[in-house]
Coordinates of C-alpha atoms in Angstrom, one line a residue:
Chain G
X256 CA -325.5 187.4 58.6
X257 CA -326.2 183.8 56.9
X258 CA -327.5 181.4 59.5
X259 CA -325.0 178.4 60.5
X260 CA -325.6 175.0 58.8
X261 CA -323.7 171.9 59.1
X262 CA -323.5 168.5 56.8
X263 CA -324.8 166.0 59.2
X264 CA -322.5 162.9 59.9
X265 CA -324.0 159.3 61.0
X266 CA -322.7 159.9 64.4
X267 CA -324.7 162.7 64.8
X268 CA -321.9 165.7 64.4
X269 CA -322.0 168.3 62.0
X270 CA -319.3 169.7 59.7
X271 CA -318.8 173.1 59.0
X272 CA -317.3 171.8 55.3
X273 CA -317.6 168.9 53.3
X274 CA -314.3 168.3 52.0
X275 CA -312.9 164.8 50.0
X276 CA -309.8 164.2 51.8
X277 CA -306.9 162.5 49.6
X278 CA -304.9 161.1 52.1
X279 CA -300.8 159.4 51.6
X280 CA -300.2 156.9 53.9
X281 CA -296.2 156.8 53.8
X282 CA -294.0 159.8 51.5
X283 CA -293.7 157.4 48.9
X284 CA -297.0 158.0 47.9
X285 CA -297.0 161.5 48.6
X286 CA -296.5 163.0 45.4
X287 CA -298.9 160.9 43.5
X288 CA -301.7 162.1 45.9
X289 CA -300.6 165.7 45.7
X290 CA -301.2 165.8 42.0
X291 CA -304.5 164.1 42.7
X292 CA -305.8 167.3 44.8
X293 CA -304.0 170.1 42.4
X294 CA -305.7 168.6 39.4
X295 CA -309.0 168.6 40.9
X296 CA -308.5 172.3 41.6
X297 CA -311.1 172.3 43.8
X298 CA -310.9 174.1 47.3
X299 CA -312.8 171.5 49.0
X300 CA -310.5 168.5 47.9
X301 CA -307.5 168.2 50.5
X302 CA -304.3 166.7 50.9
X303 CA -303.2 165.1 54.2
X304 CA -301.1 162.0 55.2
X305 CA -298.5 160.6 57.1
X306 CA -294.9 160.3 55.8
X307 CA -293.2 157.7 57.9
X308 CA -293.4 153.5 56.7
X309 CA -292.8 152.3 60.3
X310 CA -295.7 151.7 62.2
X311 CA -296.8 153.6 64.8
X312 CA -300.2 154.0 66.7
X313 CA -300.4 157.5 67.7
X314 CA -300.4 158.3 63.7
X315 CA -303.2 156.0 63.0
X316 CA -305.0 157.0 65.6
X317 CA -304.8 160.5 64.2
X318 CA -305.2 159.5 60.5
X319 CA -308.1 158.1 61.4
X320 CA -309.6 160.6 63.4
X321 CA -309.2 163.6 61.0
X322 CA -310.4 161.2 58.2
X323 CA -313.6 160.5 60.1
X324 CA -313.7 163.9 61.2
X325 CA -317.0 166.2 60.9
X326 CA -316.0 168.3 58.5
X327 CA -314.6 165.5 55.7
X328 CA -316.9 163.9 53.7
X329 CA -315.2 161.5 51.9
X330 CA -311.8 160.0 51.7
X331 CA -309.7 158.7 49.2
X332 CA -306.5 156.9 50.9
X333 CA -303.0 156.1 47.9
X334 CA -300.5 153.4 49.3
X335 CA -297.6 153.0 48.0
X336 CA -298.3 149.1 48.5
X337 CA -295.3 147.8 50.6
X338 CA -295.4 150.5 53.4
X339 CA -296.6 149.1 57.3
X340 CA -299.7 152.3 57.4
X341 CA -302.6 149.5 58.1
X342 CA -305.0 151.1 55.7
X343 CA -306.9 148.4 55.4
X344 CA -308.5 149.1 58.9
X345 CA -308.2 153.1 57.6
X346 CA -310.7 152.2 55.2
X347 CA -312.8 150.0 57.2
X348 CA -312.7 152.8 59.7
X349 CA -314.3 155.4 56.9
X350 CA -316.4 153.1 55.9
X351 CA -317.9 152.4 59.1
X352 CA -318.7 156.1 59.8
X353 CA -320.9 156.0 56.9
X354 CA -318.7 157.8 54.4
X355 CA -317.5 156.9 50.8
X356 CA -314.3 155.7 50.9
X357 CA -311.4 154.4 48.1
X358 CA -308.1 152.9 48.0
X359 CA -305.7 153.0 45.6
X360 CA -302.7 151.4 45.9
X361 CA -299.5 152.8 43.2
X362 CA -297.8 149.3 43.3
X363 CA -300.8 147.4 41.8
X364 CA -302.2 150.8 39.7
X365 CA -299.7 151.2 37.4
X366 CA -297.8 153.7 38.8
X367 CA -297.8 157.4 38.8
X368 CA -299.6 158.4 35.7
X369 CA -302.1 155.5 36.5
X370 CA -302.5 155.9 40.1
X371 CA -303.1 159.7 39.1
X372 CA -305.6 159.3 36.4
X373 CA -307.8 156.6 38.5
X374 CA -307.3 159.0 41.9
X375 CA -309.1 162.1 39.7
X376 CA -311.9 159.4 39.0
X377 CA -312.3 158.4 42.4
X378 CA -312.2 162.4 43.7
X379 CA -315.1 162.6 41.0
X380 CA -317.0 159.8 42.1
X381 CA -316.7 160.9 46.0
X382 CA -317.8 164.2 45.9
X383 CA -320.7 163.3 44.1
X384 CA -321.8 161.2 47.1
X385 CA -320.4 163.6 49.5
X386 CA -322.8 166.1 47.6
X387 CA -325.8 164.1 48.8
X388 CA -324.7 164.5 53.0
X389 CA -327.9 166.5 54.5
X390 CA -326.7 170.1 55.3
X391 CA -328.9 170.9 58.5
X392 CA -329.0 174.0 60.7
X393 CA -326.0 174.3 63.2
X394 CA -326.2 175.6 66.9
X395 CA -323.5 177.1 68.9
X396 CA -323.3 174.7 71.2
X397 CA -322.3 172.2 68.3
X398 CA -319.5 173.7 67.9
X399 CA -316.3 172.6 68.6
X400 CA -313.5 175.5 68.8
X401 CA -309.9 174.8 68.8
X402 CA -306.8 178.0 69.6
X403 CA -303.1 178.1 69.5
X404 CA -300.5 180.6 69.2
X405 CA -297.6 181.2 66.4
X406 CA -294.8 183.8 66.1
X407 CA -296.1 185.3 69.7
X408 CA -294.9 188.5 70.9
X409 CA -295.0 190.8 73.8
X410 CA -298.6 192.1 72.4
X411 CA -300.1 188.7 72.5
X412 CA -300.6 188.4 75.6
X413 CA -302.9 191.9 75.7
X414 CA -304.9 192.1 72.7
X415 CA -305.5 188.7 70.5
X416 CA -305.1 185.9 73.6
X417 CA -307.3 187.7 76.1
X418 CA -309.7 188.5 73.2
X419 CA -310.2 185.2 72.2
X420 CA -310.2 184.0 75.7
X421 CA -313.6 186.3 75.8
X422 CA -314.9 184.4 72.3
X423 CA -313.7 181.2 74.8
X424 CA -316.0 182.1 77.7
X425 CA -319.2 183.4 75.3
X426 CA -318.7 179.9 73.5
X427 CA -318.2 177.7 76.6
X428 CA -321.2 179.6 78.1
X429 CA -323.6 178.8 75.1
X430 CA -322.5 174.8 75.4
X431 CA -319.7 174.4 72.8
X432 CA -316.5 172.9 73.0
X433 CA -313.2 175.1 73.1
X434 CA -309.7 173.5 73.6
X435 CA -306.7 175.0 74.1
X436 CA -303.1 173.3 74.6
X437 CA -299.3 174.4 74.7
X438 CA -298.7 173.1 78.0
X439 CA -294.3 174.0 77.6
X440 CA -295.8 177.2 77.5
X441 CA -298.3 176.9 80.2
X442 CA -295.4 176.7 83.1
X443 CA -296.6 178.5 85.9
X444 CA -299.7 178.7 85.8
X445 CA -300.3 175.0 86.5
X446 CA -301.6 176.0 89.5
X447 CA -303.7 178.0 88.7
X448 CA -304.8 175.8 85.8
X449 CA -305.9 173.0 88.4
X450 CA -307.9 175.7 90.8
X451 CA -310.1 175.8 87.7
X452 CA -310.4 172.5 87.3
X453 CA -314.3 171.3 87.7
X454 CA -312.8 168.5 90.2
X455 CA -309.4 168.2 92.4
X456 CA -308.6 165.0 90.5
X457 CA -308.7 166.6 87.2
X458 CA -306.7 169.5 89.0
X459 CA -304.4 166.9 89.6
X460 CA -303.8 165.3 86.4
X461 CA -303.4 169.3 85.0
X462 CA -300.5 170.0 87.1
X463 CA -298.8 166.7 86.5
X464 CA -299.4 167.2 82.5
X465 CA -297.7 170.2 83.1
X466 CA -294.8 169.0 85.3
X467 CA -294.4 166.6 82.3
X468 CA -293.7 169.0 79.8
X469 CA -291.6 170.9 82.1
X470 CA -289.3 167.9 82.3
X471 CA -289.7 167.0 78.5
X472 CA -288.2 170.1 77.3
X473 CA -285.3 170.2 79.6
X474 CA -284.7 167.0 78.2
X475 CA -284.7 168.3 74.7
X476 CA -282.5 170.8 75.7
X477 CA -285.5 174.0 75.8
X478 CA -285.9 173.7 79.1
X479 CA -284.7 177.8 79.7
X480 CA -287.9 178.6 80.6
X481 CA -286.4 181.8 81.9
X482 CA -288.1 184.9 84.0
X483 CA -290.2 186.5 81.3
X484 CA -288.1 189.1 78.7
X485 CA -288.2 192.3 81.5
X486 CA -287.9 194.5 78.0
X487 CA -291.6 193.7 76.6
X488 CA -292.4 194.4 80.5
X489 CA -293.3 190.9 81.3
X490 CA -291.6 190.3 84.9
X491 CA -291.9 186.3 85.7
X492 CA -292.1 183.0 84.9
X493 CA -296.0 183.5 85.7
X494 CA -296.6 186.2 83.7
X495 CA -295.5 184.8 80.5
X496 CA -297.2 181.7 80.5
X497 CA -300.2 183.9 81.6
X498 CA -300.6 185.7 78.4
X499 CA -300.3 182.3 76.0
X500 CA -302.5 180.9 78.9
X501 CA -304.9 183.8 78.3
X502 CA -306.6 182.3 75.2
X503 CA -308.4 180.0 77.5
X504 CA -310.7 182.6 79.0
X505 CA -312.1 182.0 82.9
X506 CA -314.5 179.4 82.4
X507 CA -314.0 176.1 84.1
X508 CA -311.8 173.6 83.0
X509 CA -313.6 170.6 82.3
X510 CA -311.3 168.2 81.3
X511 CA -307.8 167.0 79.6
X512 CA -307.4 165.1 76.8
X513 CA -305.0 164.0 74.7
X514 CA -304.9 164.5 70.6
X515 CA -307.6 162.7 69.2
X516 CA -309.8 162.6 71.9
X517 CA -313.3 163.8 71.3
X518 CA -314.6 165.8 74.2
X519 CA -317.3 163.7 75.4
X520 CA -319.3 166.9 76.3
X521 CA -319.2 170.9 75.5
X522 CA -317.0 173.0 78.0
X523 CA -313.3 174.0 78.4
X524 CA -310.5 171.4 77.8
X525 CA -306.8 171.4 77.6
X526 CA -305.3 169.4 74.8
X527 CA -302.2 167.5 76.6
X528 CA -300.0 167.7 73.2
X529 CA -296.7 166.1 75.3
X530 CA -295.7 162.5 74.5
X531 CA -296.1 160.2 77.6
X532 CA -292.5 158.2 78.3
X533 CA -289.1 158.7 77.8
X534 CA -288.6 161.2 74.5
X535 CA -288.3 158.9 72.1
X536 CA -289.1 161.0 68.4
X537 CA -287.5 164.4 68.7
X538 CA -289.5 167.5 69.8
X539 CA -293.7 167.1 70.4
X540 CA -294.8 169.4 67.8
X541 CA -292.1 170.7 65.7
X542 CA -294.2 173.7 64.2
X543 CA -297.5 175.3 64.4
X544 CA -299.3 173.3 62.2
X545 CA -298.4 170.1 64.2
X546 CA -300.6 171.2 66.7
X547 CA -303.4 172.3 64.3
X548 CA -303.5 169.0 63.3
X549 CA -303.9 167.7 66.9
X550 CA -306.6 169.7 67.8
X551 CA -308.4 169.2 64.6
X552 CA -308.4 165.1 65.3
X553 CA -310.1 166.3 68.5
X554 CA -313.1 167.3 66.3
X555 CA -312.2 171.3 65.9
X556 CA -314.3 172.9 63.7
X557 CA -312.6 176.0 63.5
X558 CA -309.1 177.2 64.8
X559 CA -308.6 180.7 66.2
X560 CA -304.7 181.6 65.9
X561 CA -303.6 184.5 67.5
X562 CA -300.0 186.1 66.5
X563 CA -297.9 188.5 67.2
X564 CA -295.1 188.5 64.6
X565 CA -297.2 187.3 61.8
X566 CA -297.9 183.8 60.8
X567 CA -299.3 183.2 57.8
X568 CA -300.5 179.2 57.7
X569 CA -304.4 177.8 57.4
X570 CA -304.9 174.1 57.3
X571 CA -306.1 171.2 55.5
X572 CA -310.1 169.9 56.8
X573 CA -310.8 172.8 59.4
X574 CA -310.5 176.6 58.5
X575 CA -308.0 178.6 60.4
X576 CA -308.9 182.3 61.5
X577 CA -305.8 184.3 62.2
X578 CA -306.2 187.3 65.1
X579 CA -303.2 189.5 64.6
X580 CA -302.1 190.9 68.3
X581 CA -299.8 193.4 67.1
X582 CA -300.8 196.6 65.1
X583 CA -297.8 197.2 62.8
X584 CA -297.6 193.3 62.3
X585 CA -301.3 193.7 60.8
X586 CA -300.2 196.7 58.5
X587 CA -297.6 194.9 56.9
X588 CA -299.7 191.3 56.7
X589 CA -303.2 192.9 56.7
X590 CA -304.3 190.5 53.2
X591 CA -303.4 187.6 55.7
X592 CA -305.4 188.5 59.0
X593 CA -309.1 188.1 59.9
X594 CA -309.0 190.3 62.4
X595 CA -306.8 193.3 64.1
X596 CA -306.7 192.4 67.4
X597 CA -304.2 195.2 67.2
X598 CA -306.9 197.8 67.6
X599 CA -307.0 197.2 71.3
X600 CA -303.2 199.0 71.5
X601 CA -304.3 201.8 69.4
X602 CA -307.5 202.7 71.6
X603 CA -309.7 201.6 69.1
X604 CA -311.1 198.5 70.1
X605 CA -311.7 197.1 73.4
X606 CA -311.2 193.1 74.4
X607 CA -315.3 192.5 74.6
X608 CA -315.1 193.9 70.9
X609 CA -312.7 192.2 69.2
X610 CA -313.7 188.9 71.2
X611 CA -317.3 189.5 69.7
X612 CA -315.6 189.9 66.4
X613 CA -313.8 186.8 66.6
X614 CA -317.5 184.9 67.7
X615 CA -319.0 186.9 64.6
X616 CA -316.2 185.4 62.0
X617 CA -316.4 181.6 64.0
X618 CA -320.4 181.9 62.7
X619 CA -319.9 183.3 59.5
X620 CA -317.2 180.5 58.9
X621 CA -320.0 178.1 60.1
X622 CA -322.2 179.6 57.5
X623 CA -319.9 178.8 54.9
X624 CA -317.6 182.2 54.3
X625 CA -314.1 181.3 53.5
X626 CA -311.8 182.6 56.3
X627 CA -308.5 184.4 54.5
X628 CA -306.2 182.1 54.9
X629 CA -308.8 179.4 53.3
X630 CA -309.8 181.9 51.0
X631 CA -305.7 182.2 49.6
X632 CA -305.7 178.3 49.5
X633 CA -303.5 177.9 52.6
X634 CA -303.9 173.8 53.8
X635 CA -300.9 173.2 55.6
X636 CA -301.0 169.4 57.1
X637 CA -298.0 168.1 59.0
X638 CA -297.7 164.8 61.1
X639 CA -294.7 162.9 62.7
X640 CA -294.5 159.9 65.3
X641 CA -295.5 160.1 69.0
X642 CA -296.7 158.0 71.6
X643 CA -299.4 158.4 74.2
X644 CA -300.8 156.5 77.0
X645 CA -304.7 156.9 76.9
X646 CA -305.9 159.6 79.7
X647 CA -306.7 158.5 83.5
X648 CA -310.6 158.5 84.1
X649 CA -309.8 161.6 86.2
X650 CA -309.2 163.4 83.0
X651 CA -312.6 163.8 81.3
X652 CA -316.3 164.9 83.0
X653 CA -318.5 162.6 84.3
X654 CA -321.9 162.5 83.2
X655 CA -324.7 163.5 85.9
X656 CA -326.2 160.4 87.1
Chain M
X78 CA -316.0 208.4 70.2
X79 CA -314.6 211.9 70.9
X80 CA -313.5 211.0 74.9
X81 CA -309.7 210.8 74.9
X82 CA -308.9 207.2 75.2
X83 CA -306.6 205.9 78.1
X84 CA -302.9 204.6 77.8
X85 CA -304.1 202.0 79.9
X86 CA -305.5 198.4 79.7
X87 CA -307.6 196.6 82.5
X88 CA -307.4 192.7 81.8
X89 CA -309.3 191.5 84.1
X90 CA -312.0 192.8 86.6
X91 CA -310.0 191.5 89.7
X92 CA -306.7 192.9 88.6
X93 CA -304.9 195.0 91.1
X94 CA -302.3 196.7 88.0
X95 CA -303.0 197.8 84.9
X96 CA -300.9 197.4 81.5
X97 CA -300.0 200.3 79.5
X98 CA -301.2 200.4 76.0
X99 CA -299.4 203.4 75.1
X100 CA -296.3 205.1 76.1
X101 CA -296.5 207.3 79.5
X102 CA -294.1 210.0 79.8
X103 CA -293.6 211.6 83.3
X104 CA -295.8 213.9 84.3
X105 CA -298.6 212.7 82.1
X106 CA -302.1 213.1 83.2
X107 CA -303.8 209.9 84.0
X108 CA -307.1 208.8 85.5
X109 CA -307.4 205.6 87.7
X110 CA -310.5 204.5 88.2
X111 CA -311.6 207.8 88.8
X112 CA -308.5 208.9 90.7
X113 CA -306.4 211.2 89.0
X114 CA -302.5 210.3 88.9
X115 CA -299.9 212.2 87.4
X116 CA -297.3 210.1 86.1
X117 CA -294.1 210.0 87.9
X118 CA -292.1 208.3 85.2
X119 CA -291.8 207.5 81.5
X120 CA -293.3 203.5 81.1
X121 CA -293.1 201.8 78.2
X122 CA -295.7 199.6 76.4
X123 CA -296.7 196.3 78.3
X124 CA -295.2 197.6 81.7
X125 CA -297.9 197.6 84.0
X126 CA -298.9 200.1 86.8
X127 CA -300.4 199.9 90.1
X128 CA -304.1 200.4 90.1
X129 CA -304.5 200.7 94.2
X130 CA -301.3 201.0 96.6
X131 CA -299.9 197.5 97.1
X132 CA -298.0 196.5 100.0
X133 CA -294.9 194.2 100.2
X134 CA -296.2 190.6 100.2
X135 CA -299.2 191.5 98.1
X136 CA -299.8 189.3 94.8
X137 CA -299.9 190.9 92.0
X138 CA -302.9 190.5 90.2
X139 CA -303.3 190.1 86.3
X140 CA -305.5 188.0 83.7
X141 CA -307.3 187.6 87.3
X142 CA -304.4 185.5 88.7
X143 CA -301.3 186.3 90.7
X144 CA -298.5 186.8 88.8
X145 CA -295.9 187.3 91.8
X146 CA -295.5 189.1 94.6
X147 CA -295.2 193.0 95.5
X148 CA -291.5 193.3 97.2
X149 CA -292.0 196.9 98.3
X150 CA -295.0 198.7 98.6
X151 CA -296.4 201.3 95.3
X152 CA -298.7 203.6 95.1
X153 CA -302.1 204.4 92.8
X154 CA -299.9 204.6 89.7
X155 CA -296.8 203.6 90.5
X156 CA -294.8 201.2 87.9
X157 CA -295.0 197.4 88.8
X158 CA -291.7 195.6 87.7
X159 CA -288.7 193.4 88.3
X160 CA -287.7 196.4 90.9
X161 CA -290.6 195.7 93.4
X162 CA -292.3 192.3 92.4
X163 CA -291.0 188.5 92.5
X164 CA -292.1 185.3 91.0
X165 CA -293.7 182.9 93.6
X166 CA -293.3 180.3 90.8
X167 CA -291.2 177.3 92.0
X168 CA -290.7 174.9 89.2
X169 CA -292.7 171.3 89.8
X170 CA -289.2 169.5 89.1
X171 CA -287.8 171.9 92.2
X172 CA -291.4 171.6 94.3
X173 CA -290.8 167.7 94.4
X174 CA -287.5 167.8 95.4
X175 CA -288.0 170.4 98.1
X176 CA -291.2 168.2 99.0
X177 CA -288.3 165.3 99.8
X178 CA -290.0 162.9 97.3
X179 CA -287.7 162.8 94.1
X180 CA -290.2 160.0 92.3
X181 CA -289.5 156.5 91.0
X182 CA -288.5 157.6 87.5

C-alpha cells in the first residue's frame, strides 16, 4: 500500500488533500460561486458557504475554521457586497495561516458573468500556489478521525458501529485523534460515558452535555426517546443509544469539545453538537451533513459513516468513507459503499476484520486514493445558525506538567 | 474457512449475552463457549441470548456496559428480552427532580 503523505500547513498540521475552497458568504452569492467550482471541473476545487446575511458567530467561527483547515489549501471567498458575513477578518484569517487567499465581491465585479470570469482566474492563480505546499510523510498519530451515523438501522449497532469503534481504539492507541458526537442519541449511556472520562470533572461536564440535549429535543418536540423498537430486538433506552454509542470504541474519553474546537491533543473526544441556551434556530443539525461539517471544523481528516439504510452523501474538504451495516442495504447500494460491514451478519467477517479494513481504507485515503463517495464527486456542504458558549476548562486534557 | 460459522455474535469480551446474527429455530444446535445448547425457541436476528445463567437483578451486559437488568433468572442460552430484563435508565430530567433539586432554569 502507498505510504501516507500530507501537505504541510504553517501551523504544523498536515492535510490529507489540498483543495482550493470557493466559499459564498450569504445565498446571494451562492450561485455565482457554484459556477466558479463546476467550470473549473476539478475534483480538488470545492464549494462551501454560509447562506444566512444576519450575523452570527457560531458560522464564522466555523467558516473560518474549515477554511483554515488542514486539508484546504487555498480559499477564494464571493460576497455579494451588502451582506453582514465579516469577510474581511475571513480573509485576514486565511491569510494569517499562511495560505493564498482572494476576495471577490459581485457588487463591485460586475456581476455574475464578471464575478464568474475573474473567480476562474483566481481558482487558476490559487492552485498554482497551493501546488507549491510541501507534501511530507504522514503518521498515524497525525491523524485526526471524525464518525457519525445516517439512515441507522437495527444492524448498525452490530456490524459497522462496533467495527469502527475497533478502527477507534487501534487509532486512539497509535496517538490520533477520533471524535464522535450525536449526544440526542447518546441518552443513556451518559453514564457510562462519564465512567470513561479520563477525570470526574470531564465526567461531569459529559453527563450534563447530555442532559442538555435530552432537554433540547423535548423542547423541539423529539423528545420520544422511547424504550428501544423490541422488533429489531433492542430492549431499552440503554441499548439503543449503545449501539450509535458503539462507534466510539473503549478507549478513554479524553475530552468534549464543541464544533470547531481543535483537540489540543490525540485521544478520544465527544463533539458536543447541541446549542448552549434556550433553542433559538430550529433543530441542531438538521441532516447528516450538518454534522460532517462540524466535525470537519474540528480538524477531521477523514469521516467514517456507518449506515444501515443506505446513505449516500460525501463532503466538501474532508473525504467521507461510508461502512454499510446492513448486508442487503450493500447489495442494492454496493457502487456507493467502501466497505460491507454487512459481512459480519453473514459469517463472513468478524468486527477485528472489518475494523482493520476500515484502518486500511483511512490510510489509503491518507495516501491519496479517492474514497467512493469522493470518487462519484459527492461534496455535500450544509451550514445554518447556532450558538455556543465556549467549553468549561474541565472539558479538554491538561497537559503533564 | 470450512468450520460452520455460529448464529451468534460476542460484542464485547465482558458481555454476559450474545446477539444472534442469524435466525435460531428451536431445537437448533448451538455451542456456547464450549457448552453445547440446544435451542429452546425460534429468535430472531438482533435478539440476544444468555451466554451464562443470569439471576434476577443481574445487569445485562453488552458493548461491555449494562444495558438493564435481568428480572427473572435464564439459563446458558436462554433468550434475553423485554420478558425478563428492564431498563435501569432514569432520564437526567427525572434524576433531578427525584434528586429534589429542579435547577434555576
Amino acid at each position: 500500500m502507498a505510504e501516507m503523505r500530507g501537505f504541510l500547513r504553517s501551523d504544523g498540521r498536515k492535510g490529507i488533500r489540498n483543495v482550493i475552497v470557493v466559499a459564498y458568504l450569504v445565498e446571494c452569492a451562492h450561485h455565482v460561486a457554484r459556477r466558479i467550482v463546476n467550470l473549473s471541473d476539478d475534483m480538488d476545487v470545492h464549494l462551501i458557504g454560509f447562506p444566512g446575511c444576519y450575523p452570527n458567530s457560531y458560522a464564522f467561527q466555523i467558516m473560518t475554521k474549515l477554511c483554515t483547515h488542514p486539508n484546504v489549501g487555498g480559499v477564494l471567498l464571493v460576497s455579494l457586497g451588502c451582506e453582514s458575513f465579516n469577510r474581511e477578518a475571513l480573509r485576514q484569517a486565511v491569510a494569517d495561516s499562511g495560505r493564498p487567499v482572494e476576495t471577490l465581491v459581485i457588487q463591485q465585479a460586475g456581476g455574475t458573468k464578471a464575478t464568474i470570469e475573474a473567480g476562474r482566474a483566481a481558482v487558476a492563480r490559487l492552485k498554482a500556489i497551493a501546488d507549491q505546499t510541501p507534501v511530507v510523510p504522514m503518521a498515524r498519530h497525525e491523524l485526526v478521525v471524525g464518525t457519525i451515523c445516517g439512515g441507522s438501522d437495527g444492524t448498525s449497532g452490530i456490524t459497522a458501529n462496533p467495527a469502527v469503534g475497533r478502527c477507534f481504539d487501534w487509532l486512539v492507541e497509535a496517538g490520533a485523534t477520533c471524535i464522535f458526537e450525536e449526544t440526542g442519541e447518546l441518552v443513556g449511556c451518559e453514564r457510562i460515558m462519564s465512567d470513561r472520562a479520563v477525570t470526574p470533572e470531564l465526567g461531569a461536564e459529559i453527563e450534563a452535555c447530555v442532559q442538555k440535549a435530552e432537554r433540547y429535543y423535548t423542547i423541539m418536540g423529539f423528545g420520544s426517546f422511547a424504550p428501544g423498537n423490541a422488533e429489531g430486538g433492542l430492549t431499552t433506552q440503554e441499548e439503543k443509544s449503545m449501539g450509535a454509542y458503539s462507534k466510539s470504541g473503549s478507549s478513554p474519553i479524553s475530552g468534549l469539545i464543541k464544533p470547531g474546537d481543535i483537540p489540543p491533543s490525540g485521544g478520544l473526544y465527544l463533539m458536543d453538537v447541541v446549542p448552549d441556551g434556550e433553542p433559538r434556530f430550529g433543530f441542531p443539525n438538521i441532516s447528516d451533513n450538518a454534522e460532517i461539517v462540524e466535525l470537519i471544523a474540528s480538524g477531521s481528516h477523514v469521516i467514517l459513516f456507518t449506515t444501515g439504510r443506505g446513505s449516500v452523501v460525501g463532503s466538501a474538504i474532508s473525504p467521507v468513507i461510508k461502512v454499510c451495516a446492513n448486508p442487503e442495504t450493500y447489495t442494492r447500494l454496493s457502487a456507493d459503499m467502501d466497505v460491507n460491514a454487512g459481512r459480519i451478519l453473514e459469517g463472513r467477517a468478524t468486527l477485528d476484520e472489518v475494523g482493520a479494513e476500515i484502518l486500511g481504507l483511512v490510510e489509503a485515503a491518507a495516501a491519496g486514493d479517492r474514497t467512493v463517495s469522493e470518487a462519484l464527486g459527492h461534496q455535500e456542504f450544509i451550514l445554518t445558525y447556532k450558538s455556543f458558549e465556549p467549553v468549561g476548562p474541565a472539558c479538554l486534557p491538561t497537559r503533564a506538567a | 474457512m470450512s468450520t460452520p460459522i455460529s448464529p451468534l455474535i460476542l460484542l464485547h469480551p465482558d458481555d454476559n449475552v450474545l446477539v444472534v446474527r442469524a435466525a435460531i429455530r428451536a431445537g437448533d444446535a448451538l455451542d456456547i463457549d464450549g457448552i453445547p445448547i440446544t435451542a429452546a425457541q425460534d429468535v430472531t436476528v438482533g435478539h440476544k441470548l444468555a451466554r451464562r445463567a443470569l439471576a434476577a437483578g443481574d445487569k445485562v451486559l453488552k458493548y461491555g456496559a449494562p444495558i438493564g437488568s435481568m428480572t427473572a433468572a435464564v439459563a446458558v442460552g436462554g433468550h434475553v428480552h423485554m420478558h425478563n430484563m428492564k431498563s435501569d435508565y432514569i432520564a437526567s430530567h427525572t434524576r433531578q427532580v427525584v434528586g429534589g433539586s429542579e435547577g434555576g432554569h
